[in-house]
XYZ file of C-alpha atoms in Angstrom:
550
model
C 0.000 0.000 0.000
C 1.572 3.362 -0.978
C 2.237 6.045 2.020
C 0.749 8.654 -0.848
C -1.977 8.048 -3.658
C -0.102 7.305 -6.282
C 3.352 7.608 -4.692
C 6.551 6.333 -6.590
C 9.872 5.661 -4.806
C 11.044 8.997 -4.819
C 8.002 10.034 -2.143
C 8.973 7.354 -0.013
C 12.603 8.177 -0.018
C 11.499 11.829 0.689
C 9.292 11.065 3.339
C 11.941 9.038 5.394
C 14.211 12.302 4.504
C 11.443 14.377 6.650
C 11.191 11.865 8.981
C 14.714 11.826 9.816
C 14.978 15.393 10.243
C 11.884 15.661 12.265
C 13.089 13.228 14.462
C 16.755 14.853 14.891
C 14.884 17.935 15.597
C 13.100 16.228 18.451
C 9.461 16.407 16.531
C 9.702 12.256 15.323
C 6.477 12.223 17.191
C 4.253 13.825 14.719
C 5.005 10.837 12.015
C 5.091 8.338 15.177
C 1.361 9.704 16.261
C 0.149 8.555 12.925
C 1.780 4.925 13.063
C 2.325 1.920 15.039
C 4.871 3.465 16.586
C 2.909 5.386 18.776
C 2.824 2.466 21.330
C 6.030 2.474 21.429
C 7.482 5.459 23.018
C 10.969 4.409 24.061
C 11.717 4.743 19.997
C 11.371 8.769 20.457
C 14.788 10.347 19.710
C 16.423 10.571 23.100
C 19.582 9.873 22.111
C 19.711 13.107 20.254
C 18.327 15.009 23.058
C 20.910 13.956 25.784
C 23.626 14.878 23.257
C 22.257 18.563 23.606
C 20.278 18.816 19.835
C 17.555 20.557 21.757
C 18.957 22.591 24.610
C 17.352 25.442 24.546
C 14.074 23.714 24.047
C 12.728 26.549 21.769
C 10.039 25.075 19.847
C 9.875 28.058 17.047
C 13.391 27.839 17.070
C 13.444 24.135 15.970
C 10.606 24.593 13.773
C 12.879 27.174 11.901
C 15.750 24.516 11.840
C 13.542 21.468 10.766
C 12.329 23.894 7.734
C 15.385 25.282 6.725
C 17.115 22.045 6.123
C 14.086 20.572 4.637
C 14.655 22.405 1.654
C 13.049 25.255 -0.829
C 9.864 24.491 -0.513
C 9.803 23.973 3.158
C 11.937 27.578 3.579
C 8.580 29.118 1.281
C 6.357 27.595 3.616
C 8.295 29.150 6.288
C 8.070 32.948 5.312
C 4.448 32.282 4.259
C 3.561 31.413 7.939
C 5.789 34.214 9.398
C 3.036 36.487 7.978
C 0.283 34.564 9.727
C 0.779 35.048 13.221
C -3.248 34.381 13.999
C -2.179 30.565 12.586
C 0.517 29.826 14.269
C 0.619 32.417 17.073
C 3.708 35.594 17.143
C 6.279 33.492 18.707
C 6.665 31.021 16.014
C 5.868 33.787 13.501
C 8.627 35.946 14.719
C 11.144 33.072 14.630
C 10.259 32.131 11.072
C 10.974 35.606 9.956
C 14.298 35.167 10.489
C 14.142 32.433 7.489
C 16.543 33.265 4.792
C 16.666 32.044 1.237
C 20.245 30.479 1.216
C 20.305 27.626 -1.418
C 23.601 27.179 -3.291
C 23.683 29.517 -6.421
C 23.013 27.007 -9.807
C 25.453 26.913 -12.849
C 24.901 29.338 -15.576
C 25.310 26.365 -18.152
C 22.284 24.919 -16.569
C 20.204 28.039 -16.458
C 21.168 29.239 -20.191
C 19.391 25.820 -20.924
C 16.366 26.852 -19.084
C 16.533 30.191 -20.772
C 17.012 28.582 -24.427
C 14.080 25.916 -23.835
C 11.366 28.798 -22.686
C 12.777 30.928 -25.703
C 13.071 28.327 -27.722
C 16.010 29.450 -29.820
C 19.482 30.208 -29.131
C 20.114 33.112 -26.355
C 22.331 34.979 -28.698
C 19.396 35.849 -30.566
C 17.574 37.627 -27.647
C 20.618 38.977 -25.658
C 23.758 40.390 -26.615
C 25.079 39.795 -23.670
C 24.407 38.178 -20.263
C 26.388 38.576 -17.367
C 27.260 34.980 -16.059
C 27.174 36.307 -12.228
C 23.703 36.992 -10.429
C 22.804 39.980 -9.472
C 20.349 38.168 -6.971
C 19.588 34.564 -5.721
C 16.670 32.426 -4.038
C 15.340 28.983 -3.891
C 13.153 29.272 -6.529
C 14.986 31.437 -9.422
C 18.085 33.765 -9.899
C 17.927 36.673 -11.669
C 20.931 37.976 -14.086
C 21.889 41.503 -16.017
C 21.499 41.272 -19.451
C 21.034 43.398 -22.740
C 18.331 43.092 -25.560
C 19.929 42.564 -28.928
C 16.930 43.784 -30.709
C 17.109 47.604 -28.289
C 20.011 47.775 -26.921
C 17.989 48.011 -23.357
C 19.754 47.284 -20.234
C 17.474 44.506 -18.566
C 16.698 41.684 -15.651
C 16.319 38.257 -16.379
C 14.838 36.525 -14.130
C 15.035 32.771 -14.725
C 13.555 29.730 -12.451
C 16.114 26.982 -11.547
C 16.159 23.557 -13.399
C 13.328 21.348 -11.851
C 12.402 23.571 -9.265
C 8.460 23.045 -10.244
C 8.677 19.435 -10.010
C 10.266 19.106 -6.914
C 7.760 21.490 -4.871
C 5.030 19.873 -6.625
C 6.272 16.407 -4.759
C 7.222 18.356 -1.281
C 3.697 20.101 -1.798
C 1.987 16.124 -2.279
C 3.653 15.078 0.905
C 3.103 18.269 2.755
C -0.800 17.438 2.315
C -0.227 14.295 3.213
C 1.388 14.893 6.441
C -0.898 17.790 7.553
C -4.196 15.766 7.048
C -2.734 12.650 9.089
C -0.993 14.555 11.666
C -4.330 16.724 12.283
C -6.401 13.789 12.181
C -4.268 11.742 15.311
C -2.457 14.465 16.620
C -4.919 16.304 19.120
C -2.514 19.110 20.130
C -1.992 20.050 16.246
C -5.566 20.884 15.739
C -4.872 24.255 17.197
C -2.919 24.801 13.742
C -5.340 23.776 11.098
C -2.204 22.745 9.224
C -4.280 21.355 6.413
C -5.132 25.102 5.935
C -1.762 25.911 5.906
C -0.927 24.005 3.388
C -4.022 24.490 1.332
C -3.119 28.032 1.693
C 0.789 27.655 0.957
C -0.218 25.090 -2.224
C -2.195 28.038 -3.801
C 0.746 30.688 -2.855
C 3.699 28.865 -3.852
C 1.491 27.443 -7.288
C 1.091 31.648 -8.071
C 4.782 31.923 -7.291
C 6.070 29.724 -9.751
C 3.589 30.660 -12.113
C 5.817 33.885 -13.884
C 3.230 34.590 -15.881
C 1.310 35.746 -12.761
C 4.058 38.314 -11.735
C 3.834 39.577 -15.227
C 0.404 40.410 -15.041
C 0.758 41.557 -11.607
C 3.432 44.098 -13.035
C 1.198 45.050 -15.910
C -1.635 45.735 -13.473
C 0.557 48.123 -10.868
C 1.787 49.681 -14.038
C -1.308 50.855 -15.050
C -2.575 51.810 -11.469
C 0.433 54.269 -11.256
C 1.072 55.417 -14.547
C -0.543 58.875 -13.620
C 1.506 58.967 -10.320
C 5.150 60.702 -11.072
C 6.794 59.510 -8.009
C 6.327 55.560 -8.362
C 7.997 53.545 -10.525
C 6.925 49.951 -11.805
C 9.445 47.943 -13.733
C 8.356 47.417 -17.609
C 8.425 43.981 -18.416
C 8.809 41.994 -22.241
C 6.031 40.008 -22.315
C 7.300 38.594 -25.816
C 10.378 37.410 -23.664
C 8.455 36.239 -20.988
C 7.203 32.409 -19.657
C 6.178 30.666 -16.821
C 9.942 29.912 -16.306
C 11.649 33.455 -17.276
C 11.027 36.913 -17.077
C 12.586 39.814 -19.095
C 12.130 43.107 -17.194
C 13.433 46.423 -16.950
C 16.811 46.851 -15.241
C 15.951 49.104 -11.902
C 19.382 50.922 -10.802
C 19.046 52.556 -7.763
C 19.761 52.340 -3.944
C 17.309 49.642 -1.506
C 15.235 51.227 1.078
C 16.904 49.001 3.092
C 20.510 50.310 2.127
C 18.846 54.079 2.720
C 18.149 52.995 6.084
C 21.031 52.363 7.464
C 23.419 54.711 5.249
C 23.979 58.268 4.086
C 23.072 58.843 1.440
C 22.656 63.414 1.471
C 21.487 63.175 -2.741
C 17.907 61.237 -1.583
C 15.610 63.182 0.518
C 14.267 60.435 3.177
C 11.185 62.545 4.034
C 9.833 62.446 0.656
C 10.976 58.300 0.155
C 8.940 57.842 3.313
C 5.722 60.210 1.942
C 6.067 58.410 -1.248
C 5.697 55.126 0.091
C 2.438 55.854 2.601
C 1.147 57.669 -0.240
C 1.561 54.244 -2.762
C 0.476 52.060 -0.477
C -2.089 53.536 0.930
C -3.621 54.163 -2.583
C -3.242 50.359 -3.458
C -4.926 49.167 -0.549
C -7.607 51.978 -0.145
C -8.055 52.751 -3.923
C -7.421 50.452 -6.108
C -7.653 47.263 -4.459
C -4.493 45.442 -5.669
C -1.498 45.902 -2.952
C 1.844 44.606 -2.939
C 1.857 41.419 -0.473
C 5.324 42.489 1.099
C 6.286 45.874 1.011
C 9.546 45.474 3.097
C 12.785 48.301 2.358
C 14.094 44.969 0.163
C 11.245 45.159 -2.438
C 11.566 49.320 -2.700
C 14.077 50.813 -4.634
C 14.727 54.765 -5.173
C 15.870 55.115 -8.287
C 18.644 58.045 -9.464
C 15.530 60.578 -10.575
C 14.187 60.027 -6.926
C 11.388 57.600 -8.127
C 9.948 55.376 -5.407
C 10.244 51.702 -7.321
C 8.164 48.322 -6.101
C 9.797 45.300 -7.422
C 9.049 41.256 -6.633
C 5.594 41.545 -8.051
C 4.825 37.889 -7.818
C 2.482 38.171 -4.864
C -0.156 40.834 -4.317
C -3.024 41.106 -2.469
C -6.817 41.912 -3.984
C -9.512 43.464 -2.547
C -13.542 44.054 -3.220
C -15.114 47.445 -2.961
C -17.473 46.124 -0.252
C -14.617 44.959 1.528
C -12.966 48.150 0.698
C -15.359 50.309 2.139
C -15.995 48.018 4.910
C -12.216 48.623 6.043
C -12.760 52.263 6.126
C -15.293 52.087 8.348
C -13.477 50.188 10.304
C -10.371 52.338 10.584
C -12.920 55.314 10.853
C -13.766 53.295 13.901
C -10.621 52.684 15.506
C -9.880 56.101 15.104
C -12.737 57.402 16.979
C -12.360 54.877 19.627
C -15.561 52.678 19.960
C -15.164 49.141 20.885
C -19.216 47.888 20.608
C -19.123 49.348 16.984
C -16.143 48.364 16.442
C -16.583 44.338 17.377
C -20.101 44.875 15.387
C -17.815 46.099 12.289
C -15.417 42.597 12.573
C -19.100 40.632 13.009
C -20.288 42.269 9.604
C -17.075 41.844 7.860
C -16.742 38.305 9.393
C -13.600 38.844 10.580
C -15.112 37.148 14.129
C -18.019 35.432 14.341
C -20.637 36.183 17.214
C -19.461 33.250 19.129
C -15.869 35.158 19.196
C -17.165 37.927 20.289
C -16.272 37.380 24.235
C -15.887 39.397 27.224
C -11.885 38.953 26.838
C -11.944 40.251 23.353
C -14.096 43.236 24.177
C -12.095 43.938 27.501
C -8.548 43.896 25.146
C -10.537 45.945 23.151
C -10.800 48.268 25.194
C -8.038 48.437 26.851
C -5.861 49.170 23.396
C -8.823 52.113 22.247
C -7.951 53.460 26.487
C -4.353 53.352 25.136
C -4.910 55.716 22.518
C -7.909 58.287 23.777
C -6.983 61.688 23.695
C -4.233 60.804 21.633
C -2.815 63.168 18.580
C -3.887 61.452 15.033
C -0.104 61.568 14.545
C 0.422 59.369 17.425
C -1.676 56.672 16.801
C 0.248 54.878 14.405
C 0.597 51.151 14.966
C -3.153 50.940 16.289
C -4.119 48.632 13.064
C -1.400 46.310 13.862
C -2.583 46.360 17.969
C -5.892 45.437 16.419
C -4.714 42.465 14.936
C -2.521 41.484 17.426
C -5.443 41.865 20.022
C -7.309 39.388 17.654
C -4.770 36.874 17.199
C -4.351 36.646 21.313
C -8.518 36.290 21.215
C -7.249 33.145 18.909
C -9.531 34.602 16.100
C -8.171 32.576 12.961
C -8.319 35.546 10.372
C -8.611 36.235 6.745
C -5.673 36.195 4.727
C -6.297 39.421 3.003
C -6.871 41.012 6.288
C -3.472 39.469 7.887
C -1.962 40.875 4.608
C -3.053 44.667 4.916
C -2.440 44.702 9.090
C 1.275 43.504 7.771
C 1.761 45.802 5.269
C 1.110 48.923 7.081
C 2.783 47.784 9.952
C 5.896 47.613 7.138
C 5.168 50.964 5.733
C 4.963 52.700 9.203
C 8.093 51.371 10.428
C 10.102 51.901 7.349
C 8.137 55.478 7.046
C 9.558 56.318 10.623
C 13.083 55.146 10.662
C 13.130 57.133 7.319
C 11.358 60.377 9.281
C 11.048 60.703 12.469
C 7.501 63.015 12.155
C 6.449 60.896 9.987
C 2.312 60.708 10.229
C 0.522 57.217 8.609
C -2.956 57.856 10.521
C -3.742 61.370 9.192
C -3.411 59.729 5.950
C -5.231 56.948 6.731
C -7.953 58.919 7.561
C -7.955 61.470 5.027
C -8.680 58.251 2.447
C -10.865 56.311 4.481
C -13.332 59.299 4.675
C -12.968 59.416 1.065
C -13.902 56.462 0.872
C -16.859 56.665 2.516
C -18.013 59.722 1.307
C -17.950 57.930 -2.972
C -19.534 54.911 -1.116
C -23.163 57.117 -0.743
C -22.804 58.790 -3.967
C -25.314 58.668 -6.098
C -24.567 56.589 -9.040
C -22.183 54.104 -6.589
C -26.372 53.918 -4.642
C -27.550 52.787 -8.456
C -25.041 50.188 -8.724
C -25.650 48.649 -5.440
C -29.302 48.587 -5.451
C -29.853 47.195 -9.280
C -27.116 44.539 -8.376
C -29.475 43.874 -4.740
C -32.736 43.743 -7.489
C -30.907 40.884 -9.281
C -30.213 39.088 -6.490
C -33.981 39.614 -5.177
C -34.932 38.414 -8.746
C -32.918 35.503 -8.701
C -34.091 34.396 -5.366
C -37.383 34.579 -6.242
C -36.995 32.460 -9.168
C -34.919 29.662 -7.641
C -37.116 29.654 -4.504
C -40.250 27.428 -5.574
C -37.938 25.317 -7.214
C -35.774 24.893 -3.882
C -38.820 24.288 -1.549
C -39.914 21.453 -4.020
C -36.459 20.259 -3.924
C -36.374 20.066 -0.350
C -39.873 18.716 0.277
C -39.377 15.916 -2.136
C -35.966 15.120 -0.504
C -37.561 14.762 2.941
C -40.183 12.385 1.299
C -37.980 10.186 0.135
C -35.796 9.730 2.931
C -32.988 11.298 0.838
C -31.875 14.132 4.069
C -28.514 13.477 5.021
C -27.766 14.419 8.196
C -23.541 14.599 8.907
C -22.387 13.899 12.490
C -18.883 14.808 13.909
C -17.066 12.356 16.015
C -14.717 14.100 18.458
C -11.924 11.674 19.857
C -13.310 8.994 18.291
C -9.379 8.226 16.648
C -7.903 7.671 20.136
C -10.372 4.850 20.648
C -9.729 3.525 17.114
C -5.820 3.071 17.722
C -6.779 1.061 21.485
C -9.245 -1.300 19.363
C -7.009 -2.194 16.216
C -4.009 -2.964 19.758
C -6.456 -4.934 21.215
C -7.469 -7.127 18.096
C -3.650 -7.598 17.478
C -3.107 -8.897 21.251
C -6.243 -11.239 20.870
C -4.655 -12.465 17.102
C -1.142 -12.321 18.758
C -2.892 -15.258 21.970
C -4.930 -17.240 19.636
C -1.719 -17.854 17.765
C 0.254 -18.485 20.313
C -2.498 -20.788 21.917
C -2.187 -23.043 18.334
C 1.462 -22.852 18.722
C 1.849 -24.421 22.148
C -1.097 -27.069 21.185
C 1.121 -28.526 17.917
C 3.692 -29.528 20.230
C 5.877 -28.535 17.655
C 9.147 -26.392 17.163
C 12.018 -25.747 18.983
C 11.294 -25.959 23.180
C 12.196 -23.840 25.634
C 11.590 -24.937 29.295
C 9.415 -27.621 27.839
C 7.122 -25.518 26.161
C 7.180 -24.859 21.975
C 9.542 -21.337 21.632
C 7.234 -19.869 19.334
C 3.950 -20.198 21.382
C 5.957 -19.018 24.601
C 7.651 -15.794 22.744
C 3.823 -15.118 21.458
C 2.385 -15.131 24.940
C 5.546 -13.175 26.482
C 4.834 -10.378 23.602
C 1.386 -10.377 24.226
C 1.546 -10.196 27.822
C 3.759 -6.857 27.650
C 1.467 -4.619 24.753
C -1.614 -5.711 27.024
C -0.029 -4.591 30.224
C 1.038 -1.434 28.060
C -2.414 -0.982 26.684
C -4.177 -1.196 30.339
C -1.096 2.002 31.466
C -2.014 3.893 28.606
C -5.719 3.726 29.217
C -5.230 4.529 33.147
C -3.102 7.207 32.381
C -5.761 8.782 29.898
C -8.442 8.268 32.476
C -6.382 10.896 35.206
């Protein structure tokens, strides 16, 4: 029976490679859970914990370790959770920030082959030159400095390593795997969801390697800011462009990240910091199509003082309803209400009335007390308190909403460090008002309510249809009715130990009776061995069981 639908030899081999690790890393448990094994817990890895693996005992910290030398895909899965703090709470999400692509660089002779097979023809004919050296380096793709034959145009190509698809399509297929059997058996993981992790990673890292998808994204910020003089979007080739390589515009400039800590007297800071709350605010607020991770990495300022956004291959999108529903919110926050402001999360189900507890509204509170009477200038951070408030509440929340609180948080911190007067909420403000303000204007009131009349027409022609549906249903005894078993697994793994022990004595029993066999103290080896064997898992059984009783 295969470990995986449909698994070949090469899943197997990597699962005992995760297994390994996991179990080096102290965490051999969550494939033991799911096994045999389980009964058997002298077989944890203690050996590897007296010889001081684990001595700090950090569980974020091994998590990082067990992920990092899993691999690419693992390292991906890593930064994607270390912006989902209400998943897998800030501890672990602060250690997993600290994740770093740092895979060997590939060969150039291996990725001119990628480049020639996604061309298909001969580099020369594209590029006069290519410089053999990176210019940057990740698990996924490397990216090099070339120049267009046909233009003459400096450029970026950005090329995905040989194979990389294939093997984070297998570590994705085992990662599924894993995450539905350790949820299922593994009580303490529940807290986790990991099979929404994953689900959620699978459809990231899927976009990720998709470059067609950062194309369009590029394509789509373009247009958003081509009236705005102070951003810059990189111009890609989409004639040189597949879901292996991108051709872009070379960006030459300085990193945010280098402005921060340097001097750098030609760049005004104040305006680099305006020009970023001012972008970013308009993608989220606006336009509904933000940059997933604005860190000082992904900004450059280019030599005519142009804020630039690169790494376009994941951004965020956002409804007008849920637009405007945001600016209420932050309206909200601002003015300091927490009943209207829980009633906001209900209607935007961010929470759901059952979350809505005496804790939550008392932390509530308590953050809105920290800000009353507080300059608009000061209250930057409050979005991010918000969230963090929720995520102590253990309020699993929307990715999209995780996204924005992040992104801000990103924006005011690098907006600060650049300025110290630097203001996000006034901002903020200034746009959700706006907001709210188009939301009752009179032709955005026609939209709403002929899209509500189609819905009302709709329902009214589906509903005869559905009551007949239903009636006829409960006629026929066709009403399904689906019932959740909680802990029923636990009692599952004590049956299928118990049916083994009886198998285990019944052969034993036939053993003894043949008389036949090698004897030891006058009774058949075999039989004896059986009932010795037996004897221990039932004594171990009976422990268990008492133990789970206290």
């Amino acid at each position: 029976m295969n470990v995986i639908p449909n698994a070949n030899n090469e899943n197997i081999k990597r699962l005992n490679e995760i297994y390994k690790v996991l179990k080096k890393n102290d965490f051999g448990y969550l494939i033991e859970e799911n096994t045999f094994l389980k009964k058997f817990p002298f077989l944890r890895n203690y050996k590897a914990e007296k010889e001081g693996l684990f001595e700090d005992k950090s569980v974020p910290k091994r998590i990082k370790r067990v992920l990092e030398e899993l691999g690419p895909a693992y390292i991906k899965l890593g930064q994607m959770l270390s912006t989902r703090p209400d998943l897998v709470g800030m501890e672990i999400a602060e250690e997993l920030e600290k994740l770093r692509d740092n895979t060997p660089t590939t060969p150039f002779d291996e990725i001119k082959e990628v480049i020639e097979n996604e061309l298909g023809q001969p580099i020369e004919n594209v590029y006069s030159k290519i410089d053999k050296t990176p210019i940057g380096s990740a698990s996924i793709g490397q990216v090099y400095k070339g120049k267009l034959k046909s233009t003459g145009e400096e450029v970026a190509i950005k090329v995905q390593k040989p194979n990389s698809k294939e093997i984070i399509e297998s570590d994705v297929k085992i990662m599924k795997f894993l995450a539905v059997q350790i949820d299922r058996y593994l009580s303490k993981s529940k807290t986790f969801n990991l099979p929404v992790m994953v689900s959620e990673f699978e459809r990231s890292i899927f976009k990720e390697i998709n470059y067609l998808e950062e194309v369009m994204n590029m394509q789509n910020l373009y247009n958003n800011f081509k009236r705005v003089y102070y951003i810059k979007i990189p111009k890609a080739y989409p004639q040189y462009c597949s879901e292996r390589l991108i051709t872009m515009e070379l960006i030459k400039g300085t990193e945010v990240s280098d402005l921060l800590n340097g001097d750098y007297p030609e760049i005004d800071k104040k305006k680099i910091a305006n020009y970023g709350l001012k972008s970013y605010f308009k993608q989220i607020m606006t336009d509904g199509f933000f940059h997933a991770d604005p860190h000082p990495g992904n900004l450059i300022v280019t030599k005519d003082n142009k804020l630039c956004y690169i790494d376009e291959g994941m951004m965020g999108i956002l409804n007008d309803d849920f637009r405007e529903n945001l600016a209420e919110l932050i309206l909200l926050l601002i003015s300091g209400n927490t009943n209207n402001i829980i009633k906001q999360l209900i209607y935007m189900d961010i929470i759901s009335p059952a979350q809505n507890t005496s804790d939550l509204k008392a932390d509530i509170d308590d953050l809105l007390n920290l800000y009353y009477g507080a300059e608009l200038k000061n209250m930057d951070g409050a979005m991010e308190d918000l969230l963090n408030v929720m995520i102590k509440n253990n309020v699993i929340l929307p990715k999209e909403f995780v996204m924005i609180g992040r992104g801000i948080a990103l924006i005011e911190d690098t907006g600060k460090r650049l300025d110290p007067e630097f203001n996000a909420a006034t901002e903020l403000k200034k746009l959700s008002r706006n907001i709210i303000i188009n939301k009752y204007k009179p032709e955005r009131l026609a939209k709403v309510s002929l899209n509500y009349l189609l819905q009302l027409e709709h329902l009214a022609k589906d509903l005869p249809d559905t009551i007949n549906s239903t009636i006829s249903k409960i006629e026929e005894g066709d009403i399904e009715v689906n019932l959740k078993h909680m802990g029923i697994s636990e009692l599952i793994n004590q049956l299928s130990v118990a049916l083994i022990i009886s198998a285990l004595i019944v052969g034993s029993s036939l053993a003894i009776l043949s008389e036949k066999g090698p004897l030891l103290w006058g009774v058949p080896a075999l039989g004896l061995i059986g009932f010795i064997f037996s004897a221990v898992l039932g004594a171990f059984l009976v422990i268990e069981y008492m133990i789970e009783k206290e």
